[in-house]
CSV table of C-alpha atoms in Angstrom, one decimal:
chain,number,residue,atom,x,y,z
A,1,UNK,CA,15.0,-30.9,152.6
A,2,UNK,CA,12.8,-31.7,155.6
A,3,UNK,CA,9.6,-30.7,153.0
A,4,UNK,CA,10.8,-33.1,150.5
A,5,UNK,CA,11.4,-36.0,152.8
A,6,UNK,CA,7.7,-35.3,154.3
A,7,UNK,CA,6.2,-35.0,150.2
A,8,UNK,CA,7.8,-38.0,149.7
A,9,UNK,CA,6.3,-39.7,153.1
A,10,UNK,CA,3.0,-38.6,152.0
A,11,UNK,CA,3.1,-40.5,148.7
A,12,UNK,CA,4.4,-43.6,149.9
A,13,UNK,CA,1.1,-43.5,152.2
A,14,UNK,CA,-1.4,-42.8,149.2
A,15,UNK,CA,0.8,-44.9,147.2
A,16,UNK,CA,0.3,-47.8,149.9
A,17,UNK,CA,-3.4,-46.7,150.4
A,18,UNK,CA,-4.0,-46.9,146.1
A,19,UNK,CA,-2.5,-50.6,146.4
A,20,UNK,CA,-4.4,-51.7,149.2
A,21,UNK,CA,-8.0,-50.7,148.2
A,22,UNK,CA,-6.9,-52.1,144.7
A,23,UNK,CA,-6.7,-55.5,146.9
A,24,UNK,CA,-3.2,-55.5,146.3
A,25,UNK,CA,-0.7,-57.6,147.9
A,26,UNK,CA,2.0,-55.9,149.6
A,27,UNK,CA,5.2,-56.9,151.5
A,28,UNK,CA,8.0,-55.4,153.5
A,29,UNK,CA,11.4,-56.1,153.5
A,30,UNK,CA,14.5,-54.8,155.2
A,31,UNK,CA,17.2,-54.9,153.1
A,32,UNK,CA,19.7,-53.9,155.4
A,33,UNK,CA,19.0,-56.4,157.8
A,34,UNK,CA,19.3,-59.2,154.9
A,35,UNK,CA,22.4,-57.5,153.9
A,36,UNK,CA,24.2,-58.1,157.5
A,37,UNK,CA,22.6,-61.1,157.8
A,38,UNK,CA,24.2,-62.8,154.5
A,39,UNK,CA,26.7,-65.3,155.2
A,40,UNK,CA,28.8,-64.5,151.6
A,41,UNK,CA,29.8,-61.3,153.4
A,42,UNK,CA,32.0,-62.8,155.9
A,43,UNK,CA,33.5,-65.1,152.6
A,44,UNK,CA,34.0,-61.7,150.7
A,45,UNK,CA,35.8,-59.6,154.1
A,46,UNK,CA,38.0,-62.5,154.0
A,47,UNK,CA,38.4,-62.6,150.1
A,48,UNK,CA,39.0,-59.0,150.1
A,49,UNK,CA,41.3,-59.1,152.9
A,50,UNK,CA,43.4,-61.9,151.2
A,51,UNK,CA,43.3,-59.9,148.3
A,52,UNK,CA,45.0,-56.7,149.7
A,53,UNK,CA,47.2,-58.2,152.3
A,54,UNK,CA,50.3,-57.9,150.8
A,55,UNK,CA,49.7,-53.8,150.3
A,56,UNK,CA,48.7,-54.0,153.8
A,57,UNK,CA,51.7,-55.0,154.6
A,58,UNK,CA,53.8,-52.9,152.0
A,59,UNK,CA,52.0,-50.0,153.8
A,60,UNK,CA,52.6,-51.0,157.5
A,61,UNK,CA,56.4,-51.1,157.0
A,62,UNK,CA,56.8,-47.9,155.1
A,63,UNK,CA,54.7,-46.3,158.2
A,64,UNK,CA,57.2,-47.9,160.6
A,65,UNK,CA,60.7,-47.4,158.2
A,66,UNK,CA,59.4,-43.8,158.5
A,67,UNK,CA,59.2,-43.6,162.2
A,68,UNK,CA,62.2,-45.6,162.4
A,69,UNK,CA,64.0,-42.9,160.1
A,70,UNK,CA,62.3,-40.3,162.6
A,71,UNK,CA,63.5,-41.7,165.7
A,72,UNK,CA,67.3,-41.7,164.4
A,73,UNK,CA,67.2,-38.5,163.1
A,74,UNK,CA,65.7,-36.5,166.2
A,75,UNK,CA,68.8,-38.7,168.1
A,76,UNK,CA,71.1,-37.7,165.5
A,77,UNK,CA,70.1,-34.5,164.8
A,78,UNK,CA,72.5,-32.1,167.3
A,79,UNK,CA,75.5,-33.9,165.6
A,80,UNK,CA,74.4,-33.2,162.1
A,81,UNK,CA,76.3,-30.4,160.0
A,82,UNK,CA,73.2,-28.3,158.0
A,83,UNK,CA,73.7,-30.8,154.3
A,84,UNK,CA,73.0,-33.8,156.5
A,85,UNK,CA,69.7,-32.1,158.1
A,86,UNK,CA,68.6,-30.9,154.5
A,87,UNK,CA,69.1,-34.3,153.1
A,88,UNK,CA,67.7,-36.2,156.0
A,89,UNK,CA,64.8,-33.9,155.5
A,90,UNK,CA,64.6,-34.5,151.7
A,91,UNK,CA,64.3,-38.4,152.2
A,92,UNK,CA,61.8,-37.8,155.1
A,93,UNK,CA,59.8,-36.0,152.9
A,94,UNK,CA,60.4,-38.7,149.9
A,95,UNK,CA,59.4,-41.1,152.2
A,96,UNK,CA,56.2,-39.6,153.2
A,97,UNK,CA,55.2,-38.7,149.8
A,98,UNK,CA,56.0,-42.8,148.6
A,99,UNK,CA,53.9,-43.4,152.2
A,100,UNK,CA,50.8,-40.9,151.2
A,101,UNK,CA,50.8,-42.5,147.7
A,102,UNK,CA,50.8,-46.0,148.5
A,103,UNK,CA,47.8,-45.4,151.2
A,104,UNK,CA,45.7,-43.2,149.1
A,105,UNK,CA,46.2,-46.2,146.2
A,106,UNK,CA,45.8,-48.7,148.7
A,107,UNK,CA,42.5,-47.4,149.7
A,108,UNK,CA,41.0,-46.3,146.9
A,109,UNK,CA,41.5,-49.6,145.4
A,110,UNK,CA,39.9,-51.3,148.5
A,111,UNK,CA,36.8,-49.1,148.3
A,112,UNK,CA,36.2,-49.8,144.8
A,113,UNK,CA,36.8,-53.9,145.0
A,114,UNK,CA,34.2,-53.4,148.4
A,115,UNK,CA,32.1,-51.6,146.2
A,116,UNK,CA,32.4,-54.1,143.5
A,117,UNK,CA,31.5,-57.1,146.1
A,118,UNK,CA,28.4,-55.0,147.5
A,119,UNK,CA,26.7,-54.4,144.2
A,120,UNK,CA,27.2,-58.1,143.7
A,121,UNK,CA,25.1,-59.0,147.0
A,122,UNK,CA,22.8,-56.3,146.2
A,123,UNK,CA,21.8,-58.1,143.4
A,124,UNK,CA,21.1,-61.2,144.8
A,125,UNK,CA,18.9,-59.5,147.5
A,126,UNK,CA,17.2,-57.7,144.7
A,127,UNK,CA,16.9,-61.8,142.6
A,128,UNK,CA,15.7,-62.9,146.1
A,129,UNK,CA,12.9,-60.3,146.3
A,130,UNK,CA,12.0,-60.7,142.9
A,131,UNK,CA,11.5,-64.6,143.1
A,132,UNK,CA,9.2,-64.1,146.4
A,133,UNK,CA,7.3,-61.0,144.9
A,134,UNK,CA,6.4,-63.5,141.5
A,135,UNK,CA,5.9,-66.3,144.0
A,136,UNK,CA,3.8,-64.7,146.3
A,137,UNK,CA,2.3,-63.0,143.6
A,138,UNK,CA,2.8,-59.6,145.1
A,139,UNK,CA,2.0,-56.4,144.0
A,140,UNK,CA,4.5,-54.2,146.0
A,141,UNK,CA,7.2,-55.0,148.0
A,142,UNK,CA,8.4,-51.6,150.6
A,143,UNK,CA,12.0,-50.8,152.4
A,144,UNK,CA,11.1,-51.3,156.1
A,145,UNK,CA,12.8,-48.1,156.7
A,146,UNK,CA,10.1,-46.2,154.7
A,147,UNK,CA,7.0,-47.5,156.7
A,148,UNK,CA,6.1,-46.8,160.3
A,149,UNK,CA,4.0,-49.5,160.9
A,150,UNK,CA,3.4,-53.1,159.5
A,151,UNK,CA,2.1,-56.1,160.3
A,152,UNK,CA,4.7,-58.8,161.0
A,153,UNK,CA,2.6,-61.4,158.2
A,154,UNK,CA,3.5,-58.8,156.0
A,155,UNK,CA,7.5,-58.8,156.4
A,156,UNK,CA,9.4,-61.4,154.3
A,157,UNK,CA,12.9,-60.2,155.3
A,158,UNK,CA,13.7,-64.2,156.6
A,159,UNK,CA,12.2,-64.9,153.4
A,160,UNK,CA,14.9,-63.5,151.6
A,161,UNK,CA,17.8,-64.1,153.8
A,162,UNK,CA,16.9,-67.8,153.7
A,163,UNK,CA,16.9,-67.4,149.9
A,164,UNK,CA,20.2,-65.6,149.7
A,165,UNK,CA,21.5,-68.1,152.1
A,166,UNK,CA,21.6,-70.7,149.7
């Protein structure tokens, strides 16, 4: 793994090299940075949140009906014939099987609507980049993460968040 991730290294740096004596024009850009710098994520958090309140909420009480049921049992428990305890324990167990359902549901549906939402900003990064590559008329545009070095002229990263600010 380490080997590949130092091949790869090595051919970003000839790659770069290639462009640069081909007088190519070449950029930086950090994605991630654009990404947490977007102001549609904090409308989408809220979207999403509006979205899957009402599960939320669905959720948060069966947690605390099951404690609830918890609590009275444990209380209840040393004047309880053996029928009660089994039954008391089939609902517990009910309960935390309708609980485990509803959570896993919950959240598996959350992760793909985020999911959803990120590609979608992605793709506005990536429309951003493209429109300054063409305008710029550059030749190769590199995640910031990949290079060790650059020269600040180089790095249009408030290039792009201006653009996917609008």
């Amino acid at each position: 793994m380490n080997r590949l991730i130092q091949l790869a290294g090595a051919l970003v740096l000839v790659m770069t090299a290639t462009f640069a004596q081909a007088q190519g024009k070449i950029a930086v850009v950090d994605t991630a940075e654009v990404f947490q710098k977007m102001p549609q994520r904090d409308v989408v958090r809220n979207q999403l949140q509006n979205e899957f309140a009402s599960r939320v909420k669905e959720v948060q009480q069966l947690e605390q009906q099951g404690r609830s049921f918890v609590e009275k049992q444990q209380k209840d428990m040393a004047f309880m014939n053996d029928s009660q305890k089994a039954e008391a324990q089939k609902k517990l167990n009910d309960m935390q099987a309708t609980f485990v359902q509803k959570a896993r549901s919950l959240e598996q549906d959350r992760a793909k609507r985020e999911q959803e939402e990120r590609q979608k900003m992605l793709s506005r990064i990536k429309g951003a980049i493209d429109d300054i590559t063409k305008a710029q008329g550059l030749d190769l545009v590199i995640e910031r993460g990949a290079v060790i070095y650059v020269n600040p002229s180089l790095d249009i990263t408030q290039q792009v968040i201006s653009r996917v600010s609008k």
